[in-house]
Coordinates of C-alpha atoms in Angstrom, one line a residue:
Chain A
M117 CA 0.0 0.0 0.0
N118 CA 2.8 2.3 0.8
N119 CA 4.6 1.9 -2.5
F120 CA 4.6 5.3 -4.1
N121 CA 5.2 5.7 -7.8
R122 CA 5.1 9.4 -8.7
R123 CA 4.2 8.6 -12.3
D124 CA 1.2 6.5 -11.2
F125 CA 0.2 9.2 -8.8
I126 CA 0.3 11.8 -11.5
K127 CA -1.7 9.6 -13.8
L128 CA -4.2 8.9 -11.0
M129 CA -4.5 12.7 -10.5
G130 CA -5.3 13.0 -14.2
I131 CA -2.4 15.2 -15.0
S132 CA -0.6 14.7 -18.3
A133 CA 2.9 13.4 -17.3
A134 CA 4.5 15.2 -20.3
S135 CA 3.5 18.6 -18.8
V136 CA 4.9 17.9 -15.4
A137 CA 8.2 19.2 -14.4
T138 CA 10.2 17.4 -11.6
P139 CA 9.4 19.4 -8.5
S140 CA 12.0 19.8 -5.8
L141 CA 9.2 19.5 -3.3
V142 CA 8.8 15.8 -3.9
K143 CA 12.4 15.0 -3.9
A144 CA 12.1 13.3 -0.6
A145 CA 9.1 11.3 -1.8
T146 CA 10.2 9.9 -5.1
G147 CA 11.4 6.6 -3.6
T148 CA 9.0 3.9 -2.6
V149 CA 7.5 5.8 0.3
A150 CA 4.3 7.8 -0.3
P151 CA 4.5 11.5 0.6
R152 CA 3.9 12.0 4.3
I153 CA 1.7 14.7 5.6
A154 CA 1.3 15.7 9.2
V155 CA -1.9 17.5 10.3
V156 CA -1.8 19.2 13.6
G157 CA -5.3 19.4 15.1
S158 CA -8.5 17.5 14.5
G159 CA -11.1 20.2 14.4
F160 CA -13.1 21.3 11.3
A161 CA -9.9 22.4 9.4
G162 CA -7.7 19.4 10.4
S163 CA -10.3 16.7 10.0
T164 CA -11.4 18.0 6.6
V165 CA -7.9 18.4 5.2
A166 CA -6.9 14.9 6.4
K167 CA -10.1 13.3 4.9
Y168 CA -9.7 15.1 1.5
L169 CA -6.0 14.4 1.2
R170 CA -6.9 10.7 1.4
L171 CA -10.1 10.9 -0.7
W172 CA -8.6 12.9 -3.5
S173 CA -5.3 11.0 -3.7
G174 CA -7.0 7.7 -4.0
N175 CA -5.8 6.9 -0.5
I176 CA -2.2 7.0 -1.6
L177 CA -0.9 9.9 0.5
D178 CA 0.3 9.0 4.0
V179 CA -1.8 11.3 6.3
T180 CA -1.3 11.5 10.1
V181 CA -3.3 13.7 12.4
I182 CA -1.6 14.6 15.7
D183 CA -4.0 15.7 18.4
P184 CA -3.9 15.4 22.2
K185 CA -7.4 14.1 22.3
S186 CA -9.1 11.0 20.8
S187 CA -12.2 12.9 19.6
H188 CA -13.1 16.4 18.7
V189 CA -15.9 18.4 20.3
S190 CA -17.5 20.8 17.9
C191 CA -18.0 24.4 18.8
V192 CA -20.7 24.5 16.1
M193 CA -24.0 23.8 17.8
S194 CA -22.4 23.9 21.3
N195 CA -24.7 26.7 22.5
L196 CA -27.4 24.1 22.1
V197 CA -25.7 21.9 24.7
V198 CA -25.6 25.0 26.9
N199 CA -29.4 25.3 26.7
G200 CA -30.0 21.6 27.0
R201 CA -31.3 21.0 23.4
L202 CA -28.4 18.7 22.5
N203 CA -26.1 16.4 24.5
M204 CA -22.3 16.4 24.4
S205 CA -22.4 13.2 22.4
D206 CA -24.3 15.0 19.6
I207 CA -21.3 17.3 19.0
T208 CA -18.4 14.8 19.8
F209 CA -16.7 13.1 16.9
D210 CA -14.4 10.2 17.4
H211 CA -11.2 10.0 15.4
S212 CA -11.8 6.3 14.7
V213 CA -14.4 7.2 12.0
L214 CA -11.9 9.0 9.7
A215 CA -9.3 6.3 10.6
Q216 CA -11.6 3.4 9.5
K217 CA -13.3 5.1 6.6
Y218 CA -10.4 6.8 5.0
G219 CA -7.3 5.4 6.5
V220 CA -6.2 8.6 8.2
K221 CA -3.6 7.8 10.9
F222 CA -3.9 9.4 14.3
I223 CA -1.3 10.0 17.0
K224 CA -2.6 11.1 20.4
G225 CA 0.0 13.6 21.2
M226 CA 0.8 17.3 21.6
V227 CA 3.1 18.9 19.0
T228 CA 5.9 20.8 20.6
G229 CA 8.0 21.8 17.6
I230 CA 8.9 21.5 14.0
D231 CA 12.3 21.4 12.5
A232 CA 12.2 22.4 8.8
G233 CA 15.4 20.8 7.5
N234 CA 17.3 21.9 4.4
D235 CA 16.3 18.7 2.5
G236 CA 12.6 19.6 2.5
V237 CA 11.9 17.0 5.2
K238 CA 10.3 18.4 8.3
T239 CA 10.8 16.8 11.7
V240 CA 7.7 17.1 13.9
F241 CA 8.3 16.8 17.6
Y242 CA 5.5 15.7 19.9
N243 CA 4.7 14.4 23.3
E244 CA 2.8 11.1 23.4
D245 CA 1.9 10.0 26.9
T246 CA 4.6 12.3 28.3
V247 CA 7.2 10.6 26.1
Q248 CA 9.0 13.0 23.7
K249 CA 9.0 11.6 20.1
N250 CA 9.5 12.8 16.6
A251 CA 8.7 11.8 13.1
P252 CA 9.7 13.0 9.6
F253 CA 7.1 14.5 7.2
D254 CA 7.2 16.1 3.7
F255 CA 4.4 18.5 4.4
V256 CA 2.9 19.9 7.7
V257 CA -0.6 21.4 8.0
L258 CA -1.2 23.3 11.2
A259 CA -4.8 23.5 12.2
P260 CA -4.6 24.2 15.9
G261 CA -7.6 26.6 16.2
I262 CA -7.3 29.4 18.7
A263 CA -5.6 30.5 21.8
F264 CA -6.7 33.3 24.2
D265 CA -5.0 36.6 25.1
E266 CA -4.1 36.8 28.7
V267 CA -6.5 38.4 31.2
T268 CA -5.1 39.4 34.6
G269 CA -6.6 37.4 37.4
W270 CA -8.8 35.2 35.2
D271 CA -9.4 31.5 36.1
E272 CA -11.3 29.7 33.4
K273 CA -12.5 27.1 35.9
I274 CA -14.4 29.8 37.8
A275 CA -15.3 32.0 34.8
P276 CA -15.5 29.7 31.8
H277 CA -15.0 30.8 28.2
A278 CA -16.8 27.8 26.7
W279 CA -15.3 29.0 23.4
I280 CA -13.3 25.9 22.8
A281 CA -16.0 23.2 23.2
G282 CA -15.6 20.3 25.7
E283 CA -15.4 20.5 29.5
Q284 CA -15.8 24.2 29.3
T285 CA -19.2 23.8 27.6
V286 CA -20.4 21.4 30.3
L287 CA -19.1 23.8 33.0
L288 CA -21.1 26.8 31.6
K289 CA -24.2 24.6 31.2
Q290 CA -23.9 23.5 34.9
Q291 CA -23.4 27.1 36.1
L292 CA -26.5 28.2 34.2
E293 CA -28.6 25.4 35.6
D294 CA -27.6 26.7 39.1
I295 CA -28.0 30.4 38.5
P296 CA -30.9 31.7 40.6
A297 CA -33.9 33.4 39.1
G298 CA -33.2 37.1 38.9
G299 CA -29.4 36.3 38.8
T300 CA -26.8 38.2 36.8
F301 CA -24.9 36.7 33.9
V302 CA -22.0 38.7 32.6
M303 CA -20.2 37.9 29.4
T304 CA -17.5 39.5 27.1
V305 CA -17.4 39.7 23.3
P306 CA -13.8 39.4 22.1
K307 CA -12.2 42.0 19.9
A308 CA -12.6 41.0 16.2
P309 CA -11.4 39.0 14.5
Y310 CA -12.5 36.1 16.6
R311 CA -13.9 32.6 16.2
C312 CA -17.6 32.6 15.0
P313 CA -18.6 36.2 14.5
P314 CA -22.3 35.8 15.5
G315 CA -21.4 33.4 18.3
P316 CA -21.1 35.7 21.3
Y317 CA -24.4 37.5 20.4
E318 CA -26.0 34.1 19.9
R319 CA -24.7 33.1 23.3
A320 CA -26.3 36.2 24.8
C321 CA -29.6 35.3 23.3
V322 CA -29.5 31.7 24.4
V323 CA -28.7 32.7 28.0
A324 CA -31.3 35.5 28.0
D325 CA -33.8 32.9 26.9
I326 CA -32.8 30.6 29.8
M327 CA -33.1 33.5 32.2
K328 CA -36.5 34.5 30.8
R329 CA -37.7 30.9 31.3
K330 CA -36.4 31.0 34.9
G331 CA -38.6 34.1 35.5
G332 CA -36.2 36.9 34.7
G333 CA -32.6 38.0 35.4
R334 CA -29.9 40.1 33.9
V335 CA -27.6 39.4 31.0
V336 CA -24.8 42.0 30.7
V337 CA -22.9 41.9 27.3
L338 CA -19.6 43.6 27.5
D339 CA -18.5 44.0 23.8
M340 CA -14.8 44.9 23.1
N341 CA -15.9 46.1 19.7
S342 CA -17.6 49.4 19.0
K343 CA -20.8 47.8 17.9
I344 CA -22.4 44.4 17.1
I345 CA -20.2 43.2 14.3
V346 CA -22.6 40.9 12.4
E347 CA -26.3 40.6 11.9
E348 CA -26.6 44.0 13.7
H349 CA -30.3 44.5 13.0
M350 CA -31.2 40.9 14.1
F351 CA -29.2 40.9 17.4
S352 CA -29.9 44.6 18.4
T353 CA -33.6 43.9 17.9
A354 CA -33.4 40.8 20.0
F355 CA -31.5 42.6 22.7
S356 CA -33.9 45.6 22.8
D357 CA -37.3 43.9 22.1
L358 CA -37.3 40.2 22.7
Y359 CA -35.0 40.4 25.7
G360 CA -35.4 44.2 26.4
D361 CA -35.9 43.6 30.2
I362 CA -33.0 41.2 30.5
V363 CA -30.1 42.2 28.1
E364 CA -27.9 45.2 28.8
Y365 CA -25.5 45.7 25.8
I366 CA -22.4 47.8 26.4
P367 CA -19.9 48.4 23.5
D368 CA -16.3 49.7 23.4
V369 CA -15.3 47.8 26.6
V370 CA -11.7 47.3 27.6
V371 CA -11.3 44.5 30.2
N372 CA -8.8 45.5 32.9
D373 CA -8.8 42.4 35.2
V374 CA -10.9 39.7 36.7
N375 CA -11.3 38.6 40.3
G376 CA -13.3 35.5 40.8
L377 CA -16.7 36.4 39.4
S378 CA -16.1 40.1 39.3
I379 CA -14.8 41.8 36.2
N380 CA -13.3 45.3 36.1
T381 CA -13.6 47.2 32.8
S382 CA -13.3 50.6 31.3
K383 CA -17.1 50.8 31.6
G384 CA -17.2 49.9 35.2
S385 CA -17.0 46.8 37.5
F386 CA -19.6 44.1 37.3
D387 CA -20.3 41.3 39.8
A388 CA -21.8 38.2 38.3
D389 CA -23.5 35.0 39.4
V390 CA -22.0 33.5 36.2
L391 CA -19.1 35.1 34.4
N392 CA -18.6 33.9 30.8
L393 CA -15.3 35.4 30.0
I394 CA -14.4 35.1 26.3
P395 CA -11.0 36.8 25.9
S396 CA -9.7 38.1 22.6
H397 CA -8.0 35.5 20.4
K398 CA -4.8 34.6 18.7
A399 CA -3.7 31.6 16.6
G400 CA -3.3 28.3 18.3
K401 CA -0.2 28.0 20.5
I402 CA 2.0 26.1 18.2
V403 CA 1.7 28.8 15.5
S404 CA 2.8 31.5 17.8
Q405 CA 5.5 29.3 19.3
L406 CA 7.1 28.7 15.9
G407 CA 7.1 32.4 15.2
Y408 CA 4.4 32.1 12.4
A409 CA 1.9 34.5 14.0
T410 CA 3.0 37.6 12.0
V411 CA -0.4 39.0 10.9
A412 CA -1.2 41.7 13.6
G413 CA 1.0 39.6 15.9
S414 CA -1.7 37.1 16.2
W415 CA -2.4 35.1 13.0
A416 CA -0.4 33.2 10.4
D417 CA 0.5 34.9 7.1
V418 CA -0.6 32.4 4.4
D419 CA -1.1 32.5 0.7
P420 CA -4.8 31.6 0.3
V421 CA -4.3 29.7 -3.0
S422 CA -2.7 26.9 -0.9
Y423 CA -2.6 28.2 2.8
E424 CA 1.1 27.6 2.7
L425 CA 3.0 30.0 4.9
K426 CA 4.5 32.9 3.0
N427 CA 7.8 32.5 4.8
E428 CA 8.0 28.7 5.2
Q429 CA 7.8 26.2 2.3
G430 CA 5.9 23.0 2.9
V431 CA 4.1 24.3 6.1
F432 CA 0.5 25.3 5.8
V433 CA -1.9 26.9 8.3
I434 CA -5.7 26.6 7.8
G435 CA -8.8 27.5 9.8
D436 CA -9.0 30.0 12.7
S437 CA -5.2 30.3 13.0
S438 CA -4.8 31.7 9.5
G439 CA -4.9 35.4 8.9
T440 CA -7.0 36.2 5.8
N441 CA -10.1 38.3 5.0
Q442 CA -12.3 35.3 5.6
P443 CA -14.3 34.7 8.8
K444 CA -13.2 32.3 11.4
S445 CA -15.8 29.5 11.5
G446 CA -16.0 25.8 11.3
H447 CA -17.8 26.0 8.0
M448 CA -15.0 28.2 6.6
A449 CA -12.3 26.0 8.1
N450 CA -13.7 23.1 6.2
S451 CA -13.8 25.2 3.0
Q452 CA -10.2 26.3 3.4
A453 CA -9.1 22.8 4.1
K454 CA -10.3 21.6 0.7
V455 CA -8.3 24.4 -1.0
C456 CA -5.2 23.3 1.0
A457 CA -5.7 19.6 0.2
D458 CA -6.1 20.3 -3.5
A459 CA -2.9 22.5 -3.4
I460 CA -0.8 19.8 -1.7
I461 CA -1.9 17.2 -4.1
R462 CA -1.0 19.4 -7.0
M463 CA 2.4 20.3 -5.5
I464 CA 3.2 16.6 -5.2
A465 CA 2.1 16.0 -8.8
G466 CA 4.2 18.9 -9.9
Q467 CA 1.2 21.0 -11.0
D468 CA 1.1 24.8 -10.6
V469 CA -1.2 25.9 -7.8
N470 CA -1.3 29.3 -9.4
D471 CA -2.6 27.9 -12.7
T472 CA -5.0 30.5 -14.2
Q473 CA -7.9 28.2 -14.5
R474 CA -7.5 27.0 -10.9
L475 CA -7.4 30.6 -9.6
A476 CA -10.4 31.6 -11.6
N477 CA -12.4 28.8 -9.8
L478 CA -11.0 29.3 -6.3
T479 CA -13.9 29.9 -4.0
T480 CA -14.7 29.4 -0.3
N481 CA -17.9 30.0 1.6
S482 CA -19.3 30.3 5.0
A483 CA -22.9 29.8 6.3
C484 CA -24.2 29.5 9.8
Y485 CA -27.3 29.4 11.9
S486 CA -27.7 31.0 15.3
P487 CA -30.4 30.1 17.8
I488 CA -32.2 33.2 19.1
T489 CA -34.8 31.5 21.4
Y490 CA -35.4 27.9 22.4
N491 CA -37.0 27.1 19.0
T492 CA -36.1 29.8 16.6
A493 CA -32.9 30.7 14.8
T494 CA -31.4 33.1 12.3
W495 CA -28.8 32.6 9.5
L496 CA -25.8 34.4 7.9
T497 CA -24.0 33.5 4.8
A498 CA -21.1 34.7 2.6
G499 CA -19.1 33.6 -0.5
F500 CA -15.5 34.4 -1.3
A501 CA -13.6 34.3 -4.5
Y502 CA -9.9 34.7 -5.3
Q503 CA -8.7 38.0 -6.8
Q504 CA -5.1 38.5 -7.9
G505 CA -3.3 40.7 -5.5
K506 CA -6.1 40.8 -3.0
G507 CA -6.5 37.2 -2.0
M508 CA -9.9 35.9 -1.0
V509 CA -12.5 38.7 -1.4
A510 CA -16.1 38.6 -0.2
I511 CA -18.6 38.6 -3.0
K512 CA -21.0 41.4 -2.2
K513 CA -24.1 39.8 -3.8
S514 CA -23.5 36.6 -1.9
L515 CA -23.7 38.3 1.5
G516 CA -26.9 37.7 3.3
E517 CA -28.7 37.3 6.6
A518 CA -32.2 36.3 7.7
E519 CA -34.7 39.1 8.1
M520 CA -36.3 37.4 11.2
H521 CA -35.5 34.5 13.4
S522 CA -38.0 31.6 12.8
I523 CA -38.9 28.1 13.5
D524 CA -38.1 27.1 9.9
H525 CA -34.5 28.5 10.3
Y526 CA -34.2 26.6 13.6
E527 CA -35.1 23.3 11.7
D528 CA -32.7 24.2 8.9
M529 CA -29.9 24.6 11.5
F530 CA -30.0 20.9 12.1
S531 CA -29.8 20.1 8.4
W532 CA -26.9 22.4 8.0
S533 CA -25.0 21.1 11.0
K534 CA -25.7 17.5 10.2
N535 CA -24.2 17.9 6.7
L536 CA -21.3 20.0 7.9
F537 CA -20.5 17.3 10.5
E538 CA -20.7 14.5 7.9
N539 CA -18.5 16.4 5.4
T540 CA -15.9 17.1 8.1
F541 CA -15.8 14.2 10.5
M542 CA -17.3 11.2 8.7
Chain B
M248 CA 5.3 -2.6 -19.0
K249 CA 4.4 0.6 -17.2
N250 CA 0.8 0.3 -18.4
N251 CA 0.7 -3.2 -17.0
L252 CA 2.0 -2.0 -13.7
F253 CA -0.5 0.7 -13.6
T254 CA -3.3 -1.7 -14.3
L255 CA -2.1 -4.0 -11.5
H256 CA -2.0 -1.0 -9.3
K257 CA -5.5 -0.1 -10.2
L258 CA -6.7 -3.6 -9.6
L259 CA -5.2 -3.6 -6.2
I260 CA -6.9 -0.3 -5.4
A261 CA -10.2 -1.6 -6.7
L262 CA -9.9 -4.7 -4.5
I263 CA -9.1 -2.6 -1.4
S264 CA -11.8 -0.2 -2.3
S265 CA -14.5 -2.8 -2.2
F266 CA -14.1 -2.7 1.5
M267 CA -14.2 1.1 1.7
L268 CA -17.5 2.7 1.1
L269 CA -16.5 6.2 0.1
F270 CA -13.6 5.1 -2.0
L271 CA -16.1 4.2 -4.7
I272 CA -17.3 7.6 -5.5
P273 CA -16.2 9.3 -8.7
E274 CA -14.1 11.8 -6.8
V275 CA -11.1 9.6 -7.1
S276 CA -11.4 8.9 -10.8
A277 CA -8.8 10.0 -13.3
D278 CA -10.1 13.5 -13.6
S279 CA -9.8 14.1 -9.9
A280 CA -7.4 17.0 -10.2
S281 CA -9.8 19.0 -12.3
D282 CA -10.7 22.5 -11.2
A283 CA -14.4 21.4 -11.0
R284 CA -13.6 19.0 -8.2
L285 CA -12.4 21.7 -5.8
L286 CA -15.1 24.1 -6.9
A287 CA -17.8 21.5 -6.4
S288 CA -16.4 20.3 -3.1
Q289 CA -17.5 23.7 -1.7
C290 CA -21.1 22.6 -2.0
A291 CA -20.5 19.6 0.3
Q292 CA -20.5 21.4 3.6
C293 CA -24.3 21.6 3.2
H294 CA -25.0 18.9 0.7
G295 CA -22.8 16.0 1.9
T296 CA -19.5 14.6 0.6
T297 CA -21.2 12.6 -2.1
G298 CA -24.1 15.0 -2.7
N299 CA -26.3 12.6 -0.7
T300 CA -27.7 15.3 1.5
L301 CA -28.8 14.6 5.1
G302 CA -31.8 16.3 6.8
D303 CA -34.2 18.6 4.9
F304 CA -31.8 20.3 2.4
D305 CA -32.1 19.2 -1.2
S306 CA -30.1 16.2 -2.1
I307 CA -28.1 16.7 -5.3
A308 CA -26.8 13.2 -6.1
G309 CA -29.0 11.5 -8.7
E310 CA -29.9 14.7 -10.4
S311 CA -29.0 15.2 -14.1
F312 CA -26.8 17.9 -15.4
S313 CA -29.7 19.9 -16.8
E314 CA -31.8 19.6 -13.6
L315 CA -28.9 20.9 -11.5
Y316 CA -27.9 23.6 -14.0
D317 CA -31.4 24.9 -14.5
E318 CA -32.2 24.9 -10.7
L319 CA -29.0 26.8 -9.9
M320 CA -29.4 29.3 -12.7
E321 CA -33.0 29.9 -11.6
M322 CA -31.9 30.5 -8.0
K323 CA -29.2 32.9 -9.3
A324 CA -31.8 34.8 -11.3
E325 CA -34.4 34.9 -8.5
D326 CA -32.0 36.2 -5.8
K327 CA -34.3 35.6 -2.9
N328 CA -33.1 36.3 0.6
E329 CA -32.4 32.6 1.4
V330 CA -29.1 30.9 2.1
M331 CA -28.8 29.0 -1.2
H332 CA -30.0 31.9 -3.3
K333 CA -27.4 34.0 -1.7
Q334 CA -24.6 31.4 -2.0
I335 CA -25.2 30.9 -5.7
Q336 CA -24.7 34.7 -6.3
G337 CA -21.0 33.9 -5.7
Y338 CA -20.7 31.7 -8.8
S339 CA -20.6 32.6 -12.5
E340 CA -22.6 30.8 -15.1
A341 CA -19.4 29.0 -16.2
Q342 CA -18.8 27.8 -12.7
I343 CA -22.4 26.7 -12.3
W344 CA -21.9 24.7 -15.4
L345 CA -18.8 23.0 -13.9
I346 CA -20.6 22.3 -10.6
A347 CA -23.7 20.8 -12.4
D348 CA -21.5 18.7 -14.6
Y349 CA -19.5 17.4 -11.6
Y350 CA -22.4 16.4 -9.5
A351 CA -24.3 14.9 -12.4
R352 CA -21.6 12.2 -12.4
F353 CA -23.0 11.0 -9.1
S354 CA -26.2 9.9 -10.8
E355 CA -26.8 6.7 -12.6
K356 CA -25.0 6.4 -15.9
T357 CA -25.5 10.0 -17.1
N358 CA -23.0 12.6 -18.3
T359 CA -19.8 10.6 -17.9
G360 CA -17.8 13.0 -20.0
G361 CA -17.9 16.7 -19.5
G362 CA -15.7 19.8 -19.2
G363 CA -13.6 21.2 -16.4
N364 CA -10.8 18.7 -16.4
N365 CA -7.4 18.6 -18.0
I366 CA -7.3 14.9 -18.8
D367 CA -5.9 13.6 -22.0
D368 CA -7.6 11.1 -24.3
E369 CA -5.8 8.1 -22.9
D370 CA -6.8 8.9 -19.4
K371 CA -10.3 9.6 -20.4
E372 CA -10.7 6.1 -21.7
D373 CA -9.5 4.8 -18.4
E374 CA -11.9 7.0 -16.7
E375 CA -14.8 5.9 -18.6
D376 CA -14.0 2.2 -17.8
E377 CA -13.8 3.2 -14.2
E378 CA -17.1 5.1 -14.3
D379 CA -18.9 2.0 -15.5
E380 CA -17.6 0.0 -12.6
K381 CA -18.4 2.7 -10.2
D382 CA -21.9 3.3 -11.4
E383 CA -22.8 -0.3 -10.3
D384 CA -21.1 0.3 -7.0
E385 CA -22.8 3.6 -6.5
E386 CA -26.2 1.9 -6.5
D387 CA -25.2 -0.2 -3.6
E388 CA -23.8 2.8 -1.9
E389 CA -27.0 4.8 -2.3
D390 CA -29.0 2.0 -0.7
E391 CA -26.8 2.2 2.3
E392 CA -27.0 6.0 2.4
D393 CA -30.8 5.7 2.5
E394 CA -30.6 3.5 5.6
E395 CA -28.3 6.0 7.2
D396 CA -30.8 8.8 6.5
E397 CA -33.5 7.0 8.3
E398 CA -31.3 6.5 11.3
D399 CA -30.4 10.2 11.3
D400 CA -34.0 11.3 11.3
D401 CA -34.6 9.2 14.4
D402 CA -31.7 10.9 16.1
E403 CA -33.1 14.4 15.3
K404 CA -36.2 13.7 17.3
D405 CA -34.2 13.2 20.5

């Protein structure tokens, strides 16, 4: 299975062998070993790129996902775990599915470093069960999601972010079950760009709905941005009308520090029964650690035709860690991952990723649904196309959002997430 | 000699693939590096990896080129404030053609040729042979997908 014949690979990829130059990139892979690709992270970006590298290469490429956990908990739909509509098992995806169905290899480990050698081979260092190990790869795709900016005094076990789904989601859910009627929930909205643009406003609505059903309470939304950054009409109407007696929205907030359940900001101090502190974001730790977070000091500088780092050949960054004009979302991470998988396959086959036809058809898209009440939701969508010199640009006519939240949109939300989960994790 | 090797290689792959459900779909056929493949894969977030859509969204596998093309062009012209109507505004007529052509291959024995790929004639013959084999396999696959759909519907009620 592992016998790699470049000529066969090219033929399988449907590329005329006569038109293919010998690329230096595949020098390491021209023997009998299939090109080896390490994928760091198993979220929407990492899982999709691993799946499509196998699917589109006819299962020839050797793809290994390195992740400290044996399953991924989706942030998409996790607010529905918070309000009890879904269980954790509904948003948890075991690695064994991609392993069995597509032959993706998994290593349960934490990547600690990459050594990009002169011969094109990259040594990836990782901890597996506290044992330091390393392995050689021809390409490395980093998909580590997000990390948080530091907040003085903050303890996430007391004031959960619940912005990387998992134990944090469960903790917030429990805290909301215990919050007394008439209690105070305080949350922060991170400075843009952050993961899931409508997400924090959606969170505010979901919690306001919980408080409303408890008989009332207070939801204080401390926004680090100067206004609601997406679906402004929808969310501002929800805050002022639907939850007018519950939600207090405060923009332009600078967080100074946190002490237990108290938060001190430029707009005053707030004591909470539940404090949902979502700090501003930066690229996943490994990206910063390797010195790749060069866009605004927080995100990776990639070429969106391949998501290869501009300053490191053979290393790619996809999903929330990459710094492009595109939103940070699970749907978008999946979309970018396919562009990256296609680019890597072309590079191995010696085809130009900047081919005019390819660039003319390079698109990504994002769509998402946000619950507003216990049984209604809204939606938001955007398409992006490649433009020379500008990268991925939002197509104005494709931008849209729901006029009103509705039961129909709530039902569509399950169709959307079900397909997105299938396309990513199954 | 090389051709023989390649045929052996393909046979081996075919053997292994009979144990792997999703390996059977046309995506791994000889035209797989076409621009259409990447373009069309961007529909899969909402319509499923094989176009066999889960839930209430329209399933696109099994539709002919003209059905897909006409539907998409109609939505582009209507430009209603709905997710799919907005999404399709991001694609040119030429791209809609490529997408419709790509997904039409997921149906039974229709439109096996088509534009959007760079394959030469020799490869195309290989591809057509493979398509025939795959069409038979696809029927089995669709049956299994249907069963999966029913299970998913049950899950949703929970």
